[in-house]
Amino acid sequence: MSPGMSPLQRMGRWIGQHLVLAGGILVLIYMFVPIFVVVLMSFNDPKSRLVYRFDGFTLQNWLNPCADAAMCSAVSRSIQIGLLATLIATVLGTMMAFALVRHRFHGRSVANLAIFLPMASPEIVLGSSLLALFVAAGFAGQLGFWTILIAHIMFCLSFVVITVRARLAGLDNNLEQAAMDLYANERQTFLRVTFPLVFPGILGAALLAFSLSFDDFIITNLNAGNTTTFPMYVWGVAQRGVPMQVNVVGTVMFVISVAIVVGVELNRRRQEKALAR
Amino acid sequence: MTEVATQPPEARERRKLTGYWLLLPGALWLLLFFLVPFYSLIATSLYDPEGSILTGYDMTWAFGNYVTALQDYWPPLFRALWYGAVATLLCLVLGYVLAYAIAFKAGRWKNLMLVLVIAPFFTSFLVRTLSWKLLLGDEGLIVDTLQFLNILGDDGRLLATPFAVIAGLTYNFLPFMVLPLFASLDKIDPRLVEASRDLYARPIVGFFKVTWPLSLPGVVSGTLLCFIPAVGDYINAQLLGNTQTRVIGAVIQSLFTDANDFAIAGALSMILMIMILAMVLLYVRRAGTEDLL
């Protein structure tokens, strides 16, 4: 840009600029290599259950996803827990986010700390303290679906609060003021203006909560008793031979969540264009 | 708003009450299932170590549990801290390049690249880690290439080594580094960087005098978001490592569920938490960004 640069400096600068971008793209590729492997292995025709490598192409894994019934029941249990945990954590977390952004009261900093701490604790500590509580309260024999659900709601809650809070804090207050000026009451303003504006944040939080819940292993493993979720199933088969259907589940999860993220983004752009017109 | 205009104090009081009501259910959940469990964990860590899940545990204020736990399990504890620290450093280097590229070089591809950063996160953690098992396997492309280049001996391996564990940890926690780094870098006014170009001849000097200091909040939160889960994780150590790479998370898990040695497991959990808290506080203070919390 500056005219005083020697050709050598200019060349150095060109390399510098593109080197960083190239480095960034290489890091992105590093992040995606395992995803390619997951997709590839979902079409794998393994010769032996014990050797984990690509032996040949087949559609069998996709046609018979439930060849191992234990896997499908683990997946459906994970989905049930994930949906329930997402629903409850999203409702409670959104309420908390509204309280923290829109209302002034005593003890806000304590509330903020209580929301931050679960995210700053290693999962193994969160899981073992919950197990200690369940055992001390006499629920050692009843570990299972409900104790997993309780744990998942607990660790999803903080992530929901910070996601929705970020969206709420970035909201333009003038829009709500305008609605009130136009004689909308508080309820109408909330339903017609505030909620639709915050909704993408809530949806993002719900998506995050579901994937956190569906994916959790360490906390779940401590509090599951004899119940098996999908990550626990994968953990179990990792020791004795992995059925390729596990990769089908991984691929489906990836495709669905990317579709949701892209859909939300496209919808946002469409709305922005409509507003600009 | 008309209510507020006519009777402001009462309406404000009502809004304050609404705030409490909105907060209450979630706060209760955190109290019951986050804070109370912590109390249970502290209590468990002081139980009589002779107890079992069948006979029950007695509270004997057995502080000796902490000594026993440290004596018996210091190698996996320090191994976990070491792996976590190395993985965090690698995450910082890789994550900084990627976040910098997205913030300053991506142009109109910025949003797409951000989506790509979080996308892998949505596939099961365990299934992704299993992919690394294949990639780093003895007949995998990486080992073959390294053997061809004579970097790795003919019987050299990557899988079942600390290298594989650290590579897996780095991979798994990289998005937690990139997002806060990007948030910090994206806020930097490009004019500041331009001004530094005018003042310091070489861009590299400008980087260390302007961009790096301004990105420190992102560096601090990114390293914490990487380090804390990486230290507690045992999935990578178990799936990609060997018996020599056992980390503290695996020890705590098996003491709780297999050995039923609740007292020692509780003490180990507390030691891990205390060490992490101490390191985090020290680190945040030294980095000088206490507004992080």
Short mmCIF file of C-alpha atoms in Angstrom, two decimals, chain A residues 13-131:
data_model
loop_
_atom_site.label_atom_id
_atom_site.label_comp_id
_atom_site.label_asym_id
_atom_site.label_seq_id
_atom_site.Cartn_x
_atom_site.Cartn_y
_atom_site.Cartn_z
CA ARG A 13 4.28 -8.62 2.93
CA TRP A 14 2.40 -10.61 0.25
CA ILE A 15 3.82 -13.86 1.59
CA GLY A 16 3.05 -12.76 5.15
CA GLN A 17 -0.56 -12.01 4.33
CA HIS A 18 -1.22 -15.21 2.47
CA LEU A 19 0.88 -17.31 4.82
CA VAL A 20 -1.48 -16.56 7.70
CA LEU A 21 -4.55 -17.34 5.63
CA ALA A 22 -2.96 -20.55 4.37
CA GLY A 23 -2.03 -21.48 7.94
CA GLY A 24 -5.59 -20.82 9.07
CA ILE A 25 -6.99 -23.01 6.31
CA LEU A 26 -4.54 -25.78 7.23
CA VAL A 27 -5.77 -25.63 10.84
CA LEU A 28 -9.37 -25.84 9.58
CA ILE A 29 -8.42 -28.89 7.53
CA TYR A 30 -6.88 -30.44 10.65
CA MET A 31 -10.23 -29.89 12.37
CA PHE A 32 -12.09 -31.59 9.54
CA VAL A 33 -9.87 -34.60 8.87
CA PRO A 34 -11.58 -36.73 11.56
CA ILE A 35 -15.01 -35.77 10.18
CA PHE A 36 -13.97 -37.05 6.74
CA VAL A 37 -12.83 -40.26 8.41
CA VAL A 38 -16.20 -40.60 10.18
CA VAL A 39 -18.09 -40.17 6.90
CA LEU A 40 -15.73 -42.52 5.04
CA MET A 41 -15.89 -45.19 7.73
CA SER A 42 -19.71 -45.09 7.67
CA PHE A 43 -19.35 -46.74 4.22
CA ASN A 44 -16.69 -49.18 5.37
CA ASP A 45 -17.00 -52.93 4.86
CA PRO A 46 -14.74 -54.23 7.65
CA LYS A 47 -12.97 -57.58 7.33
CA SER A 48 -12.54 -57.90 11.07
CA ARG A 49 -14.20 -56.17 13.98
CA LEU A 50 -10.90 -55.77 15.76
CA VAL A 51 -8.94 -53.86 13.11
CA TYR A 52 -10.21 -50.33 12.65
CA ARG A 53 -9.34 -49.44 9.04
CA PHE A 54 -11.03 -48.91 5.65
CA ASP A 55 -11.36 -52.27 3.88
CA GLY A 56 -13.95 -51.67 1.17
CA PHE A 57 -17.08 -49.78 0.19
CA THR A 58 -20.57 -50.86 1.25
CA LEU A 59 -23.97 -49.33 1.88
CA GLN A 60 -24.83 -51.99 4.45
CA ASN A 61 -24.15 -49.78 7.47
CA TRP A 62 -26.59 -47.18 6.18
CA LEU A 63 -29.21 -49.76 5.22
CA ASN A 64 -29.02 -51.58 8.56
CA PRO A 65 -28.21 -48.89 11.09
CA CYS A 66 -29.63 -51.00 13.91
CA ALA A 67 -27.65 -54.19 13.23
CA ASP A 68 -26.60 -53.97 16.86
CA ALA A 69 -29.88 -53.29 18.66
CA ALA A 70 -27.96 -52.13 21.74
CA MET A 71 -26.61 -49.20 19.75
CA CYS A 72 -30.00 -48.01 18.58
CA SER A 73 -31.50 -48.24 22.05
CA ALA A 74 -28.54 -46.26 23.37
CA VAL A 75 -29.07 -43.64 20.64
CA SER A 76 -32.77 -43.34 21.40
CA ARG A 77 -32.05 -43.04 25.13
CA SER A 78 -29.51 -40.28 24.39
CA ILE A 79 -32.08 -38.50 22.22
CA GLN A 80 -34.75 -38.72 24.95
CA ILE A 81 -32.37 -37.40 27.61
CA GLY A 82 -31.05 -34.77 25.20
CA LEU A 83 -34.51 -33.46 24.29
CA LEU A 84 -35.75 -33.34 27.89
CA ALA A 85 -32.53 -31.75 29.18
CA THR A 86 -32.57 -29.22 26.33
CA LEU A 87 -36.20 -28.29 26.95
CA ILE A 88 -35.80 -27.78 30.71
CA ALA A 89 -32.35 -26.16 30.56
CA THR A 90 -33.44 -23.80 27.77
CA VAL A 91 -36.57 -22.66 29.63
CA LEU A 92 -34.80 -22.20 32.98
CA GLY A 93 -31.69 -20.68 31.36
CA THR A 94 -33.66 -18.21 29.24
CA MET A 95 -35.58 -17.06 32.32
CA MET A 96 -32.29 -16.55 34.15
CA ALA A 97 -30.80 -14.64 31.22
CA PHE A 98 -33.82 -12.29 31.16
CA ALA A 99 -33.55 -11.77 34.91
CA LEU A 100 -29.84 -10.96 34.66
CA VAL A 101 -30.08 -8.55 31.72
CA ARG A 102 -33.46 -6.91 32.28
CA HIS A 103 -33.83 -6.72 36.03
CA ARG A 104 -31.78 -5.05 38.74
CA PHE A 105 -31.66 -6.86 42.07
CA HIS A 106 -29.35 -7.76 44.90
CA GLY A 107 -27.06 -10.73 44.49
CA ARG A 108 -26.46 -10.37 40.76
CA SER A 109 -22.73 -10.98 41.09
CA VAL A 110 -23.38 -14.11 43.17
CA ALA A 111 -25.77 -15.33 40.47
CA ASN A 112 -23.20 -14.60 37.76
CA LEU A 113 -20.53 -16.51 39.68
CA ALA A 114 -22.86 -19.47 40.25
CA ILE A 115 -23.49 -19.60 36.50
CA PHE A 116 -19.81 -19.30 35.62
CA LEU A 117 -18.45 -21.89 38.07
CA PRO A 118 -19.96 -25.06 36.52
CA MET A 119 -18.27 -24.13 33.25
CA ALA A 120 -14.94 -23.62 35.02
CA SER A 121 -14.99 -27.00 36.78
CA PRO A 122 -13.60 -30.11 35.11
CA GLU A 123 -16.32 -32.59 34.20
CA ILE A 124 -14.78 -35.30 36.34
CA VAL A 125 -15.20 -33.06 39.42
CA LEU A 126 -18.80 -32.13 38.55
CA GLY A 127 -19.63 -35.78 37.95
CA SER A 128 -18.01 -37.09 41.11
CA SER A 129 -19.62 -34.45 43.30
CA LEU A 130 -23.06 -35.31 41.90
CA LEU A 131 -22.36 -38.99 42.48
#
